[in-house]
Amino acid sequence: MPEERLVLFDIDGTILLTHGAGRKMLGRAFKSVIGKPISVDGVPFSGRTDPSIATDIALKNGVPEGEATEIVGEVLNRYAALWSESWPTIDVEILPGVALLVEQLAQVEHVHLALVTGNVRNVAFHKLQCVGLDHHFSDGGFGSDAADRNKLPGFALERTTAANGPGWRPSQIFVIGDTPHDVRCAVEVDAYTVAVCTGYFDRPELESAGADLVLDNLLPESGVLDLLVNGVD
């Protein structure tokens, strides 16, 4: 019997691109909460959690540090509501090879799919709805669990242990992401890290972060399906 495997996917830059839609909606969410336009310029988004991004935006726009936590909670609730209202009309690009890879993995009995993403949970699933992949992912670790990206794999492992009895061993866990943040959070649970150059980071940056394998994309010729199904030699 093949060993059970858990494959944890990041979303933005790994599965899909929203081409700035998230930035725009987060800006709208802030405006609706604080009553004035704000700037998101200069705040990095890639690989970070929604709470950490929103906190930086709040501080950059003059929200007192003591009020930022309360403001951020309201903003992220509004942000999720905007995605709920808007996702059918958002032009989201699914990245090369992803749809086929997810569909193939979903058909393998000993492979379990979940998410590790900085998106808050509702937004994560609305983004996946945009590309028709939401039904393949039932759980994971989300930005709504913690602002610290490194804590998110732990939430994913806790929530998926029911599928694997006593829990996951490091040799069974794979994390696929496109940023050094994705790689570093995978190291927290000793997972095998697959980094893909479909976001904003190149091969040297991902290798320097400690990725076990760096791929240009997730197309079939990358060999990633065999790796995830059969494991590391």
PDB file of C-alpha atoms in Angstrom, residues 28 50 67 108 121-122 130 155 190 229:
ATOM      1  CA  ARG A  28     -11.788  49.519  -1.077  1.00  0.00           C
ATOM      2  CA  ASP A  50      -3.629  39.150   4.930  1.00  0.00           C
ATOM      3  CA  GLU A  67      -6.016  50.977  16.954  1.00  0.00           C
ATOM      4  CA  VAL A 108      -4.948   9.443  -6.333  1.00  0.00           C
ATOM      5  CA  ARG A 121     -10.152  31.449   4.625  1.00  0.00           C
ATOM      6  CA  ASN A 122     -13.166  32.889   2.801  1.00  0.00           C
ATOM      7  CA  CYS A 130     -12.685  31.794  -9.831  1.00  0.00           C
ATOM      8  CA  PHE A 155      -2.935  24.457  11.409  1.00  0.00           C
ATOM      9  CA  ASP A 190      10.184  19.647   8.023  1.00  0.00           C
ATOM     10  CA  VAL A 229       2.512  10.659  -5.878  1.00  0.00           C
TER      11      VAL A 229
END
